[in-house]
Amino acid sequence: MSRLKIGVFISGRGSNLQALIDAAADPAYPAEIAMVISNRPEAPGLERAARAGIARRVIAEPSRPGFAAAADAALRQAGVGLVALAGYMRILDGGFVAAWRDRLVNIHPSLLPAFPGLHAQRQALEAGVRFSGCTVHFVREAVDTGPIIAQAAVPVRGDDDEDRLSSRILQAEHRLYPFAVRLFAEGRLRVTGNRVAVSGAAAPEEAMLNPLDALASPPD
Ligand code: GRF
Protein backbone atom coordinates (compact mmCIF):
# COMPACT_ATOMS: atom_id res chain seq x y z
CA MET A 1 0.00 0.00 0.00
CA SER A 2 1.41 3.39 -0.86
CA ARG A 3 0.73 5.89 1.87
CA LEU A 4 -0.01 9.58 1.51
CA LYS A 5 3.04 11.67 2.35
CA ILE A 6 2.40 14.51 4.72
CA GLY A 7 4.49 17.51 5.68
CA VAL A 8 3.99 18.88 9.20
CA PHE A 9 4.73 22.50 10.13
CA ILE A 10 5.56 23.25 13.76
CA SER A 11 6.84 26.13 15.87
CA GLY A 12 7.01 24.60 19.33
CA ARG A 13 6.18 21.64 21.55
CA GLY A 14 4.90 19.35 18.80
CA SER A 15 2.48 17.19 20.78
CA ASN A 16 0.09 17.09 17.81
CA LEU A 17 3.04 16.12 15.61
CA GLN A 18 3.68 13.30 18.08
CA ALA A 19 0.05 12.14 17.77
CA LEU A 20 0.48 11.97 14.00
CA ILE A 21 3.82 10.16 14.37
CA ASP A 22 2.18 7.63 16.68
CA ALA A 23 -0.76 7.10 14.31
CA ALA A 24 1.54 6.62 11.33
CA ALA A 25 3.58 4.04 13.24
CA ASP A 26 0.74 1.65 12.41
CA PRO A 27 1.46 0.37 8.89
CA ALA A 28 -2.30 0.24 8.26
CA TYR A 29 -2.58 4.02 8.76
CA PRO A 30 -3.00 5.54 5.28
CA ALA A 31 -0.49 8.41 5.72
CA GLU A 32 3.14 8.81 6.70
CA ILE A 33 5.11 11.89 7.72
CA ALA A 34 7.67 12.66 5.04
CA MET A 35 8.99 15.88 6.50
CA VAL A 36 8.74 18.20 9.49
CA ILE A 37 9.37 21.90 8.90
CA SER A 38 9.92 24.35 11.74
CA ASN A 39 10.38 28.11 11.57
CA ARG A 40 12.21 27.94 14.93
CA PRO A 41 15.46 26.00 15.35
CA GLU A 42 14.77 25.51 19.07
CA ALA A 43 11.28 24.01 18.62
CA PRO A 44 11.12 20.93 20.91
CA GLY A 45 9.00 19.16 18.27
CA LEU A 46 12.11 18.81 16.10
CA GLU A 47 13.48 16.35 18.65
CA ARG A 48 10.31 14.26 18.32
CA ALA A 49 10.85 14.12 14.55
CA ALA A 50 14.50 13.17 15.05
CA ARG A 51 13.55 10.33 17.42
CA ALA A 52 11.11 9.01 14.81
CA GLY A 53 13.74 9.24 12.05
CA ILE A 54 11.75 11.82 10.08
CA ALA A 55 13.44 14.36 7.80
CA ARG A 56 13.57 17.82 9.39
CA ARG A 57 14.01 21.26 7.91
CA VAL A 58 14.43 24.49 9.85
CA ILE A 59 13.41 27.46 7.74
CA ALA A 60 14.11 30.43 9.96
CA GLU A 61 13.30 32.85 7.18
CA PRO A 62 11.77 36.06 8.51
CA SER A 63 9.90 37.03 5.35
CA ARG A 64 6.64 35.21 4.62
CA PRO A 65 7.33 34.78 0.89
CA GLY A 66 10.87 33.61 1.68
CA PHE A 67 9.62 30.95 4.08
CA ALA A 68 6.90 29.92 1.63
CA ALA A 69 9.29 29.49 -1.31
CA ALA A 70 11.72 27.36 0.68
CA ALA A 71 8.95 25.27 2.26
CA ASP A 72 7.17 24.76 -1.05
CA ALA A 73 10.33 23.51 -2.74
CA ALA A 74 11.12 21.10 0.12
CA LEU A 75 7.57 19.74 0.24
CA ARG A 76 7.40 19.15 -3.50
CA GLN A 77 10.78 17.48 -3.54
CA ALA A 78 9.62 15.15 -0.77
CA GLY A 79 6.45 14.27 -2.73
CA VAL A 80 4.14 15.67 -0.05
CA GLY A 81 0.40 15.52 -0.79
CA LEU A 82 -0.92 17.11 2.40
CA VAL A 83 0.49 19.81 4.67
CA ALA A 84 -0.64 19.71 8.31
CA LEU A 85 -0.09 22.76 10.52
CA ALA A 86 0.51 21.60 14.09
CA GLY A 87 1.15 24.56 16.33
CA TYR A 88 2.76 26.54 13.52
CA MET A 89 2.58 30.05 14.92
CA ARG A 90 3.12 32.29 11.90
CA ILE A 91 0.71 33.54 9.28
CA LEU A 92 1.38 31.86 5.95
CA ASP A 93 2.01 33.65 2.70
CA GLY A 94 -1.20 34.02 0.65
CA GLY A 95 0.40 32.47 -2.43
CA PHE A 96 1.36 29.37 -0.44
CA VAL A 97 -2.19 29.03 0.93
CA ALA A 98 -3.57 29.29 -2.61
CA ALA A 99 -1.05 26.82 -4.06
CA TRP A 100 -1.90 24.22 -1.39
CA ARG A 101 -5.65 24.90 -1.34
CA ASP A 102 -7.58 21.90 -0.01
CA ARG A 103 -4.28 20.13 0.68
CA LEU A 104 -3.42 22.28 3.72
CA VAL A 105 -5.04 21.66 7.12
CA ASN A 106 -4.80 23.16 10.59
CA ILE A 107 -5.85 22.23 14.11
CA HIS A 108 -7.24 24.89 16.43
CA PRO A 109 -8.17 24.52 20.13
CA SER A 110 -11.79 25.72 19.94
CA LEU A 111 -15.02 24.88 18.19
CA LEU A 112 -14.54 27.27 15.26
CA PRO A 113 -15.85 29.73 14.23
CA ALA A 114 -15.89 30.54 17.94
CA PHE A 115 -12.66 31.86 19.43
CA PRO A 116 -10.23 32.13 16.50
CA GLY A 117 -6.73 33.50 17.04
CA LEU A 118 -4.51 33.33 20.09
CA HIS A 119 -5.54 32.08 23.55
CA ALA A 120 -8.66 30.27 22.32
CA GLN A 121 -9.02 28.44 25.64
CA ARG A 122 -8.84 31.70 27.61
CA GLN A 123 -11.43 33.21 25.27
CA ALA A 124 -13.73 30.22 25.94
CA LEU A 125 -13.39 30.63 29.71
CA GLU A 126 -14.06 34.35 29.49
CA ALA A 127 -17.16 33.75 27.37
CA GLY A 128 -18.53 31.27 29.91
CA VAL A 129 -19.33 28.53 27.38
CA ARG A 130 -20.23 25.07 28.74
CA PHE A 131 -18.45 23.28 25.89
CA SER A 132 -15.40 24.07 23.87
CA GLY A 133 -13.20 21.68 21.92
CA CYS A 134 -11.06 21.54 18.83
CA THR A 135 -11.40 21.81 15.08
CA VAL A 136 -9.46 20.49 12.10
CA HIS A 137 -10.12 22.59 9.01
CA PHE A 138 -8.80 23.30 5.55
CA VAL A 139 -6.81 26.52 5.61
CA ARG A 140 -7.92 29.73 3.94
CA GLU A 141 -6.11 33.02 4.00
CA ALA A 142 -7.88 34.59 7.01
CA VAL A 143 -6.57 33.13 10.27
CA ASP A 144 -8.49 30.09 11.59
CA THR A 145 -11.05 30.10 8.79
CA GLY A 146 -11.79 27.47 6.16
CA PRO A 147 -14.01 24.43 5.61
CA ILE A 148 -14.34 22.31 8.76
CA ILE A 149 -13.34 18.65 8.48
CA ALA A 150 -13.96 17.43 12.03
CA GLN A 151 -14.56 18.74 15.52
CA ALA A 152 -14.51 17.29 19.01
CA ALA A 153 -16.48 18.82 21.87
CA VAL A 154 -14.97 19.04 25.35
CA PRO A 155 -16.83 20.13 28.52
CA VAL A 156 -15.77 23.24 30.39
CA ARG A 157 -15.83 22.61 34.14
CA GLY A 158 -16.70 25.19 36.76
CA ASP A 159 -13.25 25.07 38.35
CA ASP A 160 -11.29 25.11 35.08
CA ASP A 161 -8.42 27.48 34.60
CA GLU A 162 -6.68 28.00 31.28
CA ASP A 163 -4.17 25.20 31.89
CA ARG A 164 -6.74 22.61 32.89
CA LEU A 165 -9.05 23.39 29.99
CA SER A 166 -6.11 23.49 27.55
CA SER A 167 -4.89 20.06 28.59
CA ARG A 168 -8.38 18.52 28.33
CA ILE A 169 -8.77 20.00 24.83
CA LEU A 170 -5.27 18.85 23.91
CA GLN A 171 -6.16 15.24 24.69
CA ALA A 172 -9.03 15.58 22.22
CA GLU A 173 -6.72 17.20 19.66
CA HIS A 174 -4.44 14.19 19.78
CA ARG A 175 -7.34 11.96 18.74
CA LEU A 176 -8.96 14.36 16.30
CA TYR A 177 -5.95 15.22 14.13
CA PRO A 178 -5.01 11.66 13.17
CA PHE A 179 -8.70 10.97 12.56
CA ALA A 180 -9.09 13.95 10.19
CA VAL A 181 -5.84 13.19 8.34
CA ARG A 182 -7.04 9.62 7.89
CA LEU A 183 -10.27 10.85 6.27
CA PHE A 184 -8.23 12.99 3.88
CA ALA A 185 -5.78 10.19 3.08
CA GLU A 186 -8.65 7.82 2.34
CA GLY A 187 -9.94 10.32 -0.23
CA ARG A 188 -13.21 10.71 1.63
CA LEU A 189 -13.39 14.52 1.81
CA ARG A 190 -15.06 16.75 -0.79
CA VAL A 191 -15.04 20.51 -0.35
CA THR A 192 -17.98 22.49 -1.67
CA GLY A 193 -17.90 26.16 -0.78
CA ASN A 194 -17.33 26.31 2.95
CA ARG A 195 -18.58 22.78 3.63
CA VAL A 196 -16.84 19.43 3.65
CA ALA A 197 -18.74 16.27 2.76
CA VAL A 198 -17.37 13.01 4.16
CA SER A 199 -18.05 10.08 1.87
CA GLY A 200 -18.75 6.66 3.24
CA ALA A 201 -20.51 8.09 6.27
CA ALA A 202 -24.28 7.57 6.25
CA ALA A 203 -26.56 10.05 7.98
CA PRO A 204 -26.49 8.77 11.58
CA GLU A 205 -22.81 7.94 11.36
CA GLU A 206 -22.01 11.34 9.88
CA ALA A 207 -23.64 12.99 12.87
CA MET A 208 -21.38 10.85 15.04
CA LEU A 209 -18.17 11.98 13.38
CA ASN A 210 -17.57 14.69 15.90
CA PRO A 211 -18.17 13.37 19.41
CA LEU A 212 -15.19 11.75 21.04
CA ASP A 213 -16.81 8.32 21.24
CA ALA A 214 -16.84 8.14 17.46
CA LEU A 215 -13.19 9.08 17.29
CA ALA A 216 -12.21 6.09 19.38
CA SER A 217 -13.14 3.78 16.51
CA PRO A 218 -12.95 5.59 13.18
CA PRO A 219 -14.76 3.82 10.33
CA ASP A 220 -12.64 1.35 8.36
C1 GRF B 1 -2.41 23.21 19.88
O1 GRF B 1 -3.30 23.57 20.90
C2 GRF B 1 -3.00 23.52 18.52
O2 GRF B 1 -4.39 23.36 18.47
C3 GRF B 1 -2.65 24.98 18.34
O3 GRF B 1 -1.36 25.11 18.89
C4 GRF B 1 -1.17 24.10 19.88
C5 GRF B 1 0.05 23.33 19.47
O4 GRF B 1 0.45 22.39 20.42
N1 GRF B 1 -2.73 25.35 16.94
P1 GRF B 1 1.54 21.32 20.04
O5 GRF B 1 2.79 22.07 19.56
O6 GRF B 1 0.99 20.43 18.97
O7 GRF B 1 1.82 20.57 21.31
PDB file of C-alpha atoms and ligand atoms in Angstrom:
ATOM      1  CA  MET A   1       0.000   0.000   0.000  1.00  0.00           C
ATOM      2  CA  SER A   2       1.405   3.394  -0.861  1.00  0.00           C
ATOM      3  CA  ARG A   3       0.729   5.886   1.869  1.00  0.00           C
ATOM      4  CA  LEU A   4      -0.011   9.583   1.509  1.00  0.00           C
ATOM      5  CA  LYS A   5       3.042  11.668   2.351  1.00  0.00           C
ATOM      6  CA  ILE A   6       2.397  14.509   4.725  1.00  0.00           C
ATOM      7  CA  GLY A   7       4.491  17.510   5.682  1.00  0.00           C
ATOM      8  CA  VAL A   8       3.989  18.882   9.198  1.00  0.00           C
ATOM      9  CA  PHE A   9       4.732  22.498  10.130  1.00  0.00           C
ATOM     10  CA  ILE A  10       5.561  23.252  13.761  1.00  0.00           C
ATOM     11  CA  SER A  11       6.844  26.128  15.867  1.00  0.00           C
ATOM     12  CA  GLY A  12       7.007  24.604  19.330  1.00  0.00           C
ATOM     13  CA  ARG A  13       6.185  21.639  21.546  1.00  0.00           C
ATOM     14  CA  GLY A  14       4.900  19.353  18.801  1.00  0.00           C
ATOM     15  CA  SER A  15       2.476  17.195  20.780  1.00  0.00           C
ATOM     16  CA  ASN A  16       0.095  17.085  17.807  1.00  0.00           C
ATOM     17  CA  LEU A  17       3.040  16.121  15.614  1.00  0.00           C
ATOM     18  CA  GLN A  18       3.677  13.296  18.083  1.00  0.00           C
ATOM     19  CA  ALA A  19       0.048  12.143  17.769  1.00  0.00           C
ATOM     20  CA  LEU A  20       0.482  11.967  13.998  1.00  0.00           C
ATOM     21  CA  ILE A  21       3.823  10.158  14.367  1.00  0.00           C
ATOM     22  CA  ASP A  22       2.178   7.625  16.679  1.00  0.00           C
ATOM     23  CA  ALA A  23      -0.763   7.100  14.311  1.00  0.00           C
ATOM     24  CA  ALA A  24       1.543   6.621  11.327  1.00  0.00           C
ATOM     25  CA  ALA A  25       3.576   4.037  13.243  1.00  0.00           C
ATOM     26  CA  ASP A  26       0.740   1.648  12.411  1.00  0.00           C
ATOM     27  CA  PRO A  27       1.459   0.365   8.885  1.00  0.00           C
ATOM     28  CA  ALA A  28      -2.300   0.244   8.257  1.00  0.00           C
ATOM     29  CA  TYR A  29      -2.584   4.018   8.757  1.00  0.00           C
ATOM     30  CA  PRO A  30      -2.998   5.544   5.279  1.00  0.00           C
ATOM     31  CA  ALA A  31      -0.492   8.410   5.722  1.00  0.00           C
ATOM     32  CA  GLU A  32       3.143   8.806   6.702  1.00  0.00           C
ATOM     33  CA  ILE A  33       5.110  11.889   7.722  1.00  0.00           C
ATOM     34  CA  ALA A  34       7.666  12.660   5.038  1.00  0.00           C
ATOM     35  CA  MET A  35       8.986  15.884   6.499  1.00  0.00           C
ATOM     36  CA  VAL A  36       8.739  18.205   9.485  1.00  0.00           C
ATOM     37  CA  ILE A  37       9.374  21.899   8.901  1.00  0.00           C
ATOM     38  CA  SER A  38       9.923  24.352  11.742  1.00  0.00           C
ATOM     39  CA  ASN A  39      10.383  28.109  11.567  1.00  0.00           C
ATOM     40  CA  ARG A  40      12.214  27.942  14.931  1.00  0.00           C
ATOM     41  CA  PRO A  41      15.457  25.999  15.349  1.00  0.00           C
ATOM     42  CA  GLU A  42      14.771  25.510  19.071  1.00  0.00           C
ATOM     43  CA  ALA A  43      11.282  24.007  18.620  1.00  0.00           C
ATOM     44  CA  PRO A  44      11.117  20.932  20.906  1.00  0.00           C
ATOM     45  CA  GLY A  45       9.005  19.164  18.272  1.00  0.00           C
ATOM     46  CA  LEU A  46      12.108  18.806  16.095  1.00  0.00           C
ATOM     47  CA  GLU A  47      13.476  16.354  18.647  1.00  0.00           C
ATOM     48  CA  ARG A  48      10.314  14.259  18.317  1.00  0.00           C
ATOM     49  CA  ALA A  49      10.848  14.119  14.552  1.00  0.00           C
ATOM     50  CA  ALA A  50      14.498  13.167  15.049  1.00  0.00           C
ATOM     51  CA  ARG A  51      13.552  10.334  17.419  1.00  0.00           C
ATOM     52  CA  ALA A  52      11.114   9.010  14.815  1.00  0.00           C
ATOM     53  CA  GLY A  53      13.741   9.236  12.053  1.00  0.00           C
ATOM     54  CA  ILE A  54      11.746  11.815  10.079  1.00  0.00           C
ATOM     55  CA  ALA A  55      13.444  14.357   7.803  1.00  0.00           C
ATOM     56  CA  ARG A  56      13.568  17.822   9.391  1.00  0.00           C
ATOM     57  CA  ARG A  57      14.010  21.263   7.911  1.00  0.00           C
ATOM     58  CA  VAL A  58      14.434  24.493   9.848  1.00  0.00           C
ATOM     59  CA  ILE A  59      13.411  27.458   7.737  1.00  0.00           C
ATOM     60  CA  ALA A  60      14.105  30.428   9.959  1.00  0.00           C
ATOM     61  CA  GLU A  61      13.305  32.851   7.178  1.00  0.00           C
ATOM     62  CA  PRO A  62      11.775  36.062   8.506  1.00  0.00           C
ATOM     63  CA  SER A  63       9.901  37.029   5.351  1.00  0.00           C
ATOM     64  CA  ARG A  64       6.642  35.212   4.622  1.00  0.00           C
ATOM     65  CA  PRO A  65       7.331  34.784   0.891  1.00  0.00           C
ATOM     66  CA  GLY A  66      10.871  33.606   1.675  1.00  0.00           C
ATOM     67  CA  PHE A  67       9.622  30.949   4.079  1.00  0.00           C
ATOM     68  CA  ALA A  68       6.897  29.924   1.626  1.00  0.00           C
ATOM     69  CA  ALA A  69       9.286  29.490  -1.309  1.00  0.00           C
ATOM     70  CA  ALA A  70      11.724  27.359   0.681  1.00  0.00           C
ATOM     71  CA  ALA A  71       8.954  25.271   2.261  1.00  0.00           C
ATOM     72  CA  ASP A  72       7.167  24.764  -1.045  1.00  0.00           C
ATOM     73  CA  ALA A  73      10.328  23.509  -2.738  1.00  0.00           C
ATOM     74  CA  ALA A  74      11.116  21.105   0.124  1.00  0.00           C
ATOM     75  CA  LEU A  75       7.566  19.740   0.235  1.00  0.00           C
ATOM     76  CA  ARG A  76       7.401  19.150  -3.501  1.00  0.00           C
ATOM     77  CA  GLN A  77      10.782  17.485  -3.540  1.00  0.00           C
ATOM     78  CA  ALA A  78       9.616  15.145  -0.774  1.00  0.00           C
ATOM     79  CA  GLY A  79       6.446  14.274  -2.733  1.00  0.00           C
ATOM     80  CA  VAL A  80       4.137  15.669  -0.046  1.00  0.00           C
ATOM     81  CA  GLY A  81       0.405  15.519  -0.787  1.00  0.00           C
ATOM     82  CA  LEU A  82      -0.922  17.115   2.403  1.00  0.00           C
ATOM     83  CA  VAL A  83       0.487  19.813   4.669  1.00  0.00           C
ATOM     84  CA  ALA A  84      -0.641  19.715   8.311  1.00  0.00           C
ATOM     85  CA  LEU A  85      -0.086  22.764  10.523  1.00  0.00           C
ATOM     86  CA  ALA A  86       0.514  21.597  14.090  1.00  0.00           C
ATOM     87  CA  GLY A  87       1.151  24.559  16.331  1.00  0.00           C
ATOM     88  CA  TYR A  88       2.755  26.542  13.517  1.00  0.00           C
ATOM     89  CA  MET A  89       2.575  30.046  14.916  1.00  0.00           C
ATOM     90  CA  ARG A  90       3.123  32.294  11.904  1.00  0.00           C
ATOM     91  CA  ILE A  91       0.705  33.542   9.284  1.00  0.00           C
ATOM     92  CA  LEU A  92       1.377  31.858   5.945  1.00  0.00           C
ATOM     93  CA  ASP A  93       2.009  33.650   2.696  1.00  0.00           C
ATOM     94  CA  GLY A  94      -1.196  34.018   0.648  1.00  0.00           C
ATOM     95  CA  GLY A  95       0.403  32.472  -2.426  1.00  0.00           C
ATOM     96  CA  PHE A  96       1.356  29.374  -0.437  1.00  0.00           C
ATOM     97  CA  VAL A  97      -2.191  29.025   0.933  1.00  0.00           C
ATOM     98  CA  ALA A  98      -3.572  29.292  -2.613  1.00  0.00           C
ATOM     99  CA  ALA A  99      -1.053  26.822  -4.055  1.00  0.00           C
ATOM    100  CA  TRP A 100      -1.902  24.223  -1.394  1.00  0.00           C
ATOM    101  CA  ARG A 101      -5.652  24.905  -1.336  1.00  0.00           C
ATOM    102  CA  ASP A 102      -7.577  21.903  -0.010  1.00  0.00           C
ATOM    103  CA  ARG A 103      -4.275  20.128   0.685  1.00  0.00           C
ATOM    104  CA  LEU A 104      -3.425  22.284   3.718  1.00  0.00           C
ATOM    105  CA  VAL A 105      -5.040  21.661   7.117  1.00  0.00           C
ATOM    106  CA  ASN A 106      -4.801  23.162  10.594  1.00  0.00           C
ATOM    107  CA  ILE A 107      -5.853  22.227  14.112  1.00  0.00           C
ATOM    108  CA  HIS A 108      -7.244  24.889  16.433  1.00  0.00           C
ATOM    109  CA  PRO A 109      -8.171  24.523  20.127  1.00  0.00           C
ATOM    110  CA  SER A 110     -11.795  25.723  19.944  1.00  0.00           C
ATOM    111  CA  LEU A 111     -15.019  24.879  18.186  1.00  0.00           C
ATOM    112  CA  LEU A 112     -14.543  27.268  15.264  1.00  0.00           C
ATOM    113  CA  PRO A 113     -15.847  29.728  14.226  1.00  0.00           C
ATOM    114  CA  ALA A 114     -15.887  30.535  17.944  1.00  0.00           C
ATOM    115  CA  PHE A 115     -12.658  31.859  19.431  1.00  0.00           C
ATOM    116  CA  PRO A 116     -10.226  32.133  16.503  1.00  0.00           C
ATOM    117  CA  GLY A 117      -6.732  33.502  17.036  1.00  0.00           C
ATOM    118  CA  LEU A 118      -4.508  33.335  20.087  1.00  0.00           C
ATOM    119  CA  HIS A 119      -5.542  32.083  23.551  1.00  0.00           C
ATOM    120  CA  ALA A 120      -8.656  30.269  22.315  1.00  0.00           C
ATOM    121  CA  GLN A 121      -9.025  28.441  25.640  1.00  0.00           C
ATOM    122  CA  ARG A 122      -8.841  31.700  27.613  1.00  0.00           C
ATOM    123  CA  GLN A 123     -11.432  33.205  25.268  1.00  0.00           C
ATOM    124  CA  ALA A 124     -13.730  30.222  25.937  1.00  0.00           C
ATOM    125  CA  LEU A 125     -13.392  30.626  29.710  1.00  0.00           C
ATOM    126  CA  GLU A 126     -14.058  34.349  29.492  1.00  0.00           C
ATOM    127  CA  ALA A 127     -17.159  33.746  27.366  1.00  0.00           C
ATOM    128  CA  GLY A 128     -18.529  31.268  29.908  1.00  0.00           C
ATOM    129  CA  VAL A 129     -19.333  28.535  27.376  1.00  0.00           C
ATOM    130  CA  ARG A 130     -20.227  25.073  28.737  1.00  0.00           C
ATOM    131  CA  PHE A 131     -18.447  23.285  25.891  1.00  0.00           C
ATOM    132  CA  SER A 132     -15.396  24.075  23.874  1.00  0.00           C
ATOM    133  CA  GLY A 133     -13.199  21.677  21.916  1.00  0.00           C
ATOM    134  CA  CYS A 134     -11.058  21.535  18.834  1.00  0.00           C
ATOM    135  CA  THR A 135     -11.402  21.809  15.081  1.00  0.00           C
ATOM    136  CA  VAL A 136      -9.462  20.495  12.097  1.00  0.00           C
ATOM    137  CA  HIS A 137     -10.123  22.585   9.011  1.00  0.00           C
ATOM    138  CA  PHE A 138      -8.800  23.302   5.549  1.00  0.00           C
ATOM    139  CA  VAL A 139      -6.808  26.524   5.605  1.00  0.00           C
ATOM    140  CA  ARG A 140      -7.922  29.733   3.935  1.00  0.00           C
ATOM    141  CA  GLU A 141      -6.106  33.021   3.996  1.00  0.00           C
ATOM    142  CA  ALA A 142      -7.883  34.588   7.006  1.00  0.00           C
ATOM    143  CA  VAL A 143      -6.566  33.131  10.273  1.00  0.00           C
ATOM    144  CA  ASP A 144      -8.493  30.094  11.589  1.00  0.00           C
ATOM    145  CA  THR A 145     -11.052  30.100   8.792  1.00  0.00           C
ATOM    146  CA  GLY A 146     -11.789  27.475   6.164  1.00  0.00           C
ATOM    147  CA  PRO A 147     -14.010  24.433   5.614  1.00  0.00           C
ATOM    148  CA  ILE A 148     -14.339  22.315   8.760  1.00  0.00           C
ATOM    149  CA  ILE A 149     -13.338  18.651   8.479  1.00  0.00           C
ATOM    150  CA  ALA A 150     -13.957  17.432  12.031  1.00  0.00           C
ATOM    151  CA  GLN A 151     -14.558  18.743  15.517  1.00  0.00           C
ATOM    152  CA  ALA A 152     -14.512  17.290  19.008  1.00  0.00           C
ATOM    153  CA  ALA A 153     -16.478  18.820  21.870  1.00  0.00           C
ATOM    154  CA  VAL A 154     -14.970  19.035  25.355  1.00  0.00           C
ATOM    155  CA  PRO A 155     -16.831  20.128  28.515  1.00  0.00           C
ATOM    156  CA  VAL A 156     -15.767  23.242  30.385  1.00  0.00           C
ATOM    157  CA  ARG A 157     -15.833  22.609  34.137  1.00  0.00           C
ATOM    158  CA  GLY A 158     -16.696  25.192  36.762  1.00  0.00           C
ATOM    159  CA  ASP A 159     -13.252  25.071  38.348  1.00  0.00           C
ATOM    160  CA  ASP A 160     -11.290  25.113  35.080  1.00  0.00           C
ATOM    161  CA  ASP A 161      -8.423  27.478  34.601  1.00  0.00           C
ATOM    162  CA  GLU A 162      -6.679  27.998  31.283  1.00  0.00           C
ATOM    163  CA  ASP A 163      -4.166  25.199  31.893  1.00  0.00           C
ATOM    164  CA  ARG A 164      -6.742  22.605  32.889  1.00  0.00           C
ATOM    165  CA  LEU A 165      -9.048  23.387  29.985  1.00  0.00           C
ATOM    166  CA  SER A 166      -6.114  23.487  27.547  1.00  0.00           C
ATOM    167  CA  SER A 167      -4.894  20.057  28.588  1.00  0.00           C
ATOM    168  CA  ARG A 168      -8.384  18.525  28.330  1.00  0.00           C
ATOM    169  CA  ILE A 169      -8.774  20.002  24.833  1.00  0.00           C
ATOM    170  CA  LEU A 170      -5.266  18.851  23.914  1.00  0.00           C
ATOM    171  CA  GLN A 171      -6.165  15.240  24.687  1.00  0.00           C
ATOM    172  CA  ALA A 172      -9.031  15.576  22.221  1.00  0.00           C
ATOM    173  CA  GLU A 173      -6.720  17.202  19.656  1.00  0.00           C
ATOM    174  CA  HIS A 174      -4.438  14.192  19.779  1.00  0.00           C
ATOM    175  CA  ARG A 175      -7.337  11.963  18.740  1.00  0.00           C
ATOM    176  CA  LEU A 176      -8.956  14.356  16.304  1.00  0.00           C
ATOM    177  CA  TYR A 177      -5.952  15.223  14.130  1.00  0.00           C
ATOM    178  CA  PRO A 178      -5.006  11.661  13.167  1.00  0.00           C
ATOM    179  CA  PHE A 179      -8.696  10.967  12.556  1.00  0.00           C
ATOM    180  CA  ALA A 180      -9.087  13.952  10.194  1.00  0.00           C
ATOM    181  CA  VAL A 181      -5.844  13.191   8.343  1.00  0.00           C
ATOM    182  CA  ARG A 182      -7.037   9.623   7.886  1.00  0.00           C
ATOM    183  CA  LEU A 183     -10.273  10.847   6.273  1.00  0.00           C
ATOM    184  CA  PHE A 184      -8.226  12.992   3.882  1.00  0.00           C
ATOM    185  CA  ALA A 185      -5.783  10.192   3.078  1.00  0.00           C
ATOM    186  CA  GLU A 186      -8.651   7.821   2.340  1.00  0.00           C
ATOM    187  CA  GLY A 187      -9.945  10.318  -0.232  1.00  0.00           C
ATOM    188  CA  ARG A 188     -13.211  10.715   1.635  1.00  0.00           C
ATOM    189  CA  LEU A 189     -13.394  14.519   1.806  1.00  0.00           C
ATOM    190  CA  ARG A 190     -15.056  16.754  -0.793  1.00  0.00           C
ATOM    191  CA  VAL A 191     -15.037  20.514  -0.345  1.00  0.00           C
ATOM    192  CA  THR A 192     -17.981  22.495  -1.670  1.00  0.00           C
ATOM    193  CA  GLY A 193     -17.900  26.161  -0.782  1.00  0.00           C
ATOM    194  CA  ASN A 194     -17.329  26.308   2.951  1.00  0.00           C
ATOM    195  CA  ARG A 195     -18.583  22.779   3.628  1.00  0.00           C
ATOM    196  CA  VAL A 196     -16.836  19.433   3.651  1.00  0.00           C
ATOM    197  CA  ALA A 197     -18.741  16.268   2.761  1.00  0.00           C
ATOM    198  CA  VAL A 198     -17.372  13.015   4.164  1.00  0.00           C
ATOM    199  CA  SER A 199     -18.048  10.082   1.873  1.00  0.00           C
ATOM    200  CA  GLY A 200     -18.750   6.655   3.238  1.00  0.00           C
ATOM    201  CA  ALA A 201     -20.510   8.086   6.267  1.00  0.00           C
ATOM    202  CA  ALA A 202     -24.285   7.566   6.251  1.00  0.00           C
ATOM    203  CA  ALA A 203     -26.564  10.052   7.981  1.00  0.00           C
ATOM    204  CA  PRO A 204     -26.495   8.771  11.583  1.00  0.00           C
ATOM    205  CA  GLU A 205     -22.814   7.944  11.361  1.00  0.00           C
ATOM    206  CA  GLU A 206     -22.009  11.342   9.879  1.00  0.00           C
ATOM    207  CA  ALA A 207     -23.637  12.989  12.869  1.00  0.00           C
ATOM    208  CA  MET A 208     -21.380  10.850  15.045  1.00  0.00           C
ATOM    209  CA  LEU A 209     -18.169  11.980  13.385  1.00  0.00           C
ATOM    210  CA  ASN A 210     -17.568  14.685  15.901  1.00  0.00           C
ATOM    211  CA  PRO A 211     -18.170  13.366  19.409  1.00  0.00           C
ATOM    212  CA  LEU A 212     -15.192  11.751  21.043  1.00  0.00           C
ATOM    213  CA  ASP A 213     -16.812   8.323  21.237  1.00  0.00           C
ATOM    214  CA  ALA A 214     -16.839   8.140  17.464  1.00  0.00           C
ATOM    215  CA  LEU A 215     -13.190   9.083  17.288  1.00  0.00           C
ATOM    216  CA  ALA A 216     -12.209   6.086  19.383  1.00  0.00           C
ATOM    217  CA  SER A 217     -13.135   3.775  16.509  1.00  0.00           C
ATOM    218  CA  PRO A 218     -12.949   5.589  13.175  1.00  0.00           C
ATOM    219  CA  PRO A 219     -14.764   3.823  10.334  1.00  0.00           C
ATOM    220  CA  ASP A 220     -12.640   1.351   8.358  1.00  0.00           C
TER     221      ASP A 220
HETATM  222  C1  GRF B   1      -2.406  23.212  19.884  1.00  0.00           C
HETATM  223  O1  GRF B   1      -3.298  23.571  20.899  1.00  0.00           O
HETATM  224  C2  GRF B   1      -3.001  23.521  18.522  1.00  0.00           C
HETATM  225  O2  GRF B   1      -4.389  23.356  18.471  1.00  0.00           O
HETATM  226  C3  GRF B   1      -2.654  24.977  18.341  1.00  0.00           C
HETATM  227  O3  GRF B   1      -1.360  25.106  18.894  1.00  0.00           O
HETATM  228  C4  GRF B   1      -1.167  24.095  19.880  1.00  0.00           C
HETATM  229  C5  GRF B   1       0.052  23.333  19.473  1.00  0.00           C
HETATM  230  O4  GRF B   1       0.449  22.392  20.421  1.00  0.00           O
HETATM  231  N1  GRF B   1      -2.732  25.353  16.944  1.00  0.00           N
HETATM  232  P1  GRF B   1       1.541  21.318  20.036  1.00  0.00           P
HETATM  233  O5  GRF B   1       2.791  22.068  19.560  1.00  0.00           O
HETATM  234  O6  GRF B   1       0.986  20.434  18.966  1.00  0.00           O
HETATM  235  O7  GRF B   1       1.818  20.570  21.311  1.00  0.00           O
END
